[in-house]
Amino acid sequence: MEPVIPDLRAEPRARAYAQLLDMQTLLLEGSDDAIAGMATTSALLHHAFGHLWTGFYRVVEPGRLLRVGPYQGSLGCQEITFGRGVCGTAAAERRTVVVEDVHNFPGHITCDPRSHSEIVVPVFDVAGALIAVLDIDSSVPAAFGEADRAGLEQLVAWFARAPYVPVPV
């Protein structure tokens, strides 16, 4: 039986992410399946924090195109080009992007009009290749800060354990 995902909204962020990192390590022990890792990580984050949308956009054409992968929440955009919106910017620039108010982000893609803030974290494999971005949307303005960036970057470091074998497009 799998452990129950705790509600961590009231916990200090650093402590909450440490708990999620422990759970992720336990749940994915012995696995090198990136899609299973994306599904598990999405579920952990989504249910622990009650975000609006939590999931991954996979790189299907390096340097050009992201496609929706495992996620939790409302429907996501199916495809995003590099450089477009918050996800495409994070992918093109290979860096975490934190947006306090998505309505002020140039070129923001509105998949869910309830979204007010967003954080997108690039995901790399063992060779340093960009394989995906982790995208989290909140209905709360300025929901993400430095502790979120640091915690999420630690969680996606799991993917750097093995080479990524993309799912055929």
Short mmCIF file of C-alpha atoms in Angstrom, two decimals:
data_model
loop_
_atom_site.label_atom_id
_atom_site.label_comp_id
_atom_site.label_asym_id
_atom_site.label_seq_id
_atom_site.Cartn_x
_atom_site.Cartn_y
_atom_site.Cartn_z
CA MET A 1 0.00 0.00 0.00
CA GLU A 2 1.34 3.42 -0.98
CA PRO A 3 1.63 6.15 1.67
CA VAL A 4 -0.99 8.88 1.86
CA ILE A 5 0.14 12.25 0.55
CA PRO A 6 0.00 14.70 3.47
CA ASP A 7 -1.55 18.16 3.19
CA LEU A 8 1.53 20.39 3.59
CA ARG A 9 -0.03 23.80 2.93
CA ALA A 10 0.44 24.91 6.55
CA GLU A 11 4.04 23.65 6.82
CA PRO A 12 7.05 25.91 6.26
CA ARG A 13 8.00 25.36 2.63
CA ALA A 14 11.51 24.03 3.27
CA ARG A 15 10.14 21.39 5.68
CA ALA A 16 7.32 20.51 3.29
CA TYR A 17 9.71 19.96 0.38
CA ALA A 18 12.00 17.85 2.57
CA GLN A 19 9.02 15.58 3.36
CA LEU A 20 8.10 15.34 -0.32
CA LEU A 21 11.69 14.56 -1.27
CA ASP A 22 11.69 11.70 1.24
CA MET A 23 8.40 10.38 -0.17
CA GLN A 24 9.62 10.70 -3.77
CA THR A 25 12.81 8.81 -2.88
CA LEU A 26 10.80 6.02 -1.24
CA LEU A 27 8.21 5.76 -4.02
CA LEU A 28 10.69 5.83 -6.92
CA GLU A 29 13.40 3.69 -5.34
CA GLY A 30 14.86 1.39 -8.00
CA SER A 31 13.01 3.10 -10.85
CA ASP A 32 14.57 4.88 -13.80
CA ASP A 33 11.29 5.41 -15.66
CA ALA A 34 11.00 9.15 -16.30
CA ILE A 35 7.26 9.03 -17.09
CA ALA A 36 6.54 7.19 -13.82
CA GLY A 37 8.71 9.78 -12.07
CA MET A 38 6.74 12.61 -13.66
CA ALA A 39 3.41 11.06 -12.69
CA THR A 40 4.51 10.41 -9.10
CA THR A 41 6.10 13.83 -8.63
CA SER A 42 3.02 15.58 -10.08
CA ALA A 43 0.71 13.74 -7.69
CA LEU A 44 2.91 14.44 -4.66
CA LEU A 45 3.12 18.18 -5.34
CA HIS A 46 -0.47 18.65 -6.43
CA HIS A 47 -2.05 16.97 -3.43
CA ALA A 48 0.43 18.25 -0.86
CA PHE A 49 -0.10 21.89 -1.80
CA GLY A 50 -3.52 21.98 -3.52
CA HIS A 51 -2.22 23.75 -6.62
CA LEU A 52 -4.47 24.55 -9.57
CA TRP A 53 -2.32 22.63 -12.08
CA THR A 54 0.81 20.57 -11.53
CA GLY A 55 2.57 18.69 -14.26
CA PHE A 56 5.21 18.22 -16.88
CA TYR A 57 5.64 19.30 -20.45
CA ARG A 58 8.00 16.86 -22.19
CA VAL A 59 10.53 17.85 -24.82
CA VAL A 60 9.40 16.11 -28.01
CA GLU A 61 11.48 18.17 -30.45
CA PRO A 62 14.65 19.46 -28.76
CA GLY A 63 14.92 23.23 -28.93
CA ARG A 64 11.51 23.49 -30.54
CA LEU A 65 8.49 21.78 -28.96
CA LEU A 66 7.06 20.72 -25.59
CA ARG A 67 4.06 18.37 -25.27
CA VAL A 68 1.91 17.82 -22.21
CA GLY A 69 3.00 14.90 -20.04
CA PRO A 70 1.79 13.51 -16.73
CA TYR A 71 -0.14 16.08 -14.70
CA GLN A 72 -2.80 16.71 -12.08
CA GLY A 73 -5.52 19.36 -12.30
CA SER A 74 -7.59 20.94 -15.03
CA LEU A 75 -6.81 20.44 -18.71
CA GLY A 76 -3.44 21.69 -19.91
CA CYS A 77 -2.31 23.01 -23.25
CA GLN A 78 -1.36 20.17 -25.57
CA GLU A 79 1.78 21.73 -27.09
CA ILE A 80 4.00 24.72 -26.33
CA THR A 81 6.83 25.96 -28.49
CA PHE A 82 10.17 26.89 -26.96
CA GLY A 83 10.26 30.59 -26.11
CA ARG A 84 6.46 30.94 -25.84
CA GLY A 85 4.78 31.54 -22.49
CA VAL A 86 6.30 30.71 -19.13
CA CYS A 87 6.97 27.05 -19.98
CA GLY A 88 8.54 27.84 -23.34
CA THR A 89 10.69 30.57 -21.76
CA ALA A 90 11.97 28.23 -19.03
CA ALA A 91 12.74 25.59 -21.68
CA ALA A 92 14.51 27.99 -24.04
CA GLU A 93 16.52 29.64 -21.27
CA ARG A 94 17.10 26.38 -19.30
CA ARG A 95 16.30 28.14 -16.01
CA THR A 96 13.55 28.27 -13.41
CA VAL A 97 11.02 31.03 -14.04
CA VAL A 98 8.84 32.36 -11.21
CA VAL A 99 5.92 34.59 -12.18
CA GLU A 100 4.03 36.45 -9.45
CA ASP A 101 1.25 37.63 -11.80
CA VAL A 102 0.81 35.71 -15.04
CA HIS A 103 -1.32 38.50 -16.48
CA ASN A 104 1.81 40.68 -16.56
CA PHE A 105 4.02 38.05 -18.24
CA PRO A 106 4.52 38.85 -21.95
CA GLY A 107 3.09 36.07 -24.09
CA HIS A 108 1.52 34.15 -21.18
CA ILE A 109 -0.54 31.22 -22.44
CA THR A 110 -3.87 31.00 -20.64
CA CYS A 111 -4.74 27.33 -20.28
CA ASP A 112 -6.89 28.01 -17.21
CA PRO A 113 -8.20 31.54 -16.57
CA ARG A 114 -8.13 30.90 -12.79
CA SER A 115 -4.31 30.88 -12.83
CA HIS A 116 -2.66 33.91 -11.22
CA SER A 117 0.92 32.81 -10.54
CA GLU A 118 3.24 30.17 -11.92
CA ILE A 119 6.60 28.50 -11.47
CA VAL A 120 8.32 26.46 -14.18
CA VAL A 121 11.43 24.37 -13.49
CA PRO A 122 13.60 22.80 -16.22
CA VAL A 123 14.21 19.05 -15.92
CA PHE A 124 17.50 17.56 -17.10
CA ASP A 125 18.70 13.98 -17.55
CA VAL A 126 22.09 12.57 -16.52
CA ALA A 127 23.75 13.97 -19.67
CA GLY A 128 22.39 17.47 -18.98
CA ALA A 129 19.84 17.27 -21.79
CA LEU A 130 16.57 19.13 -21.20
CA ILE A 131 13.86 16.45 -21.12
CA ALA A 132 10.90 18.41 -19.73
CA VAL A 133 9.74 21.32 -17.62
CA LEU A 134 7.76 21.06 -14.41
CA ASP A 135 4.91 23.58 -14.51
CA ILE A 136 2.86 24.58 -11.47
CA ASP A 137 0.00 27.08 -11.59
CA SER A 138 -1.72 28.63 -8.60
CA SER A 139 -4.98 30.53 -8.29
CA VAL A 140 -3.20 32.66 -5.65
CA PRO A 141 -1.12 35.66 -6.78
CA ALA A 142 2.60 35.49 -5.88
CA ALA A 143 2.23 31.94 -4.55
CA PHE A 144 5.83 30.89 -5.26
CA GLY A 145 9.12 32.06 -3.82
CA GLU A 146 12.73 31.07 -3.26
CA ALA A 147 11.85 28.08 -1.04
CA ASP A 148 9.62 26.72 -3.83
CA ARG A 149 12.36 27.19 -6.43
CA ALA A 150 14.92 25.41 -4.25
CA GLY A 151 12.55 22.60 -3.24
CA LEU A 152 11.29 21.95 -6.75
CA GLU A 153 14.80 21.96 -8.20
CA GLN A 154 15.72 19.30 -5.62
CA LEU A 155 12.71 17.17 -6.59
CA VAL A 156 13.44 17.32 -10.33
CA ALA A 157 17.08 16.39 -9.67
CA TRP A 158 15.75 12.80 -9.47
CA PHE A 159 15.54 12.82 -13.28
CA ALA A 160 19.31 13.40 -13.61
CA ARG A 161 19.95 9.84 -12.40
CA ALA A 162 19.59 8.17 -15.78
CA PRO A 163 19.48 8.90 -19.52
CA TYR A 164 16.02 9.74 -20.75
CA VAL A 165 14.43 7.61 -23.45
CA PRO A 166 11.70 9.74 -25.06
CA VAL A 167 8.28 8.36 -25.77
CA PRO A 168 7.81 8.17 -29.56
CA VAL A 169 5.78 11.06 -30.98
#
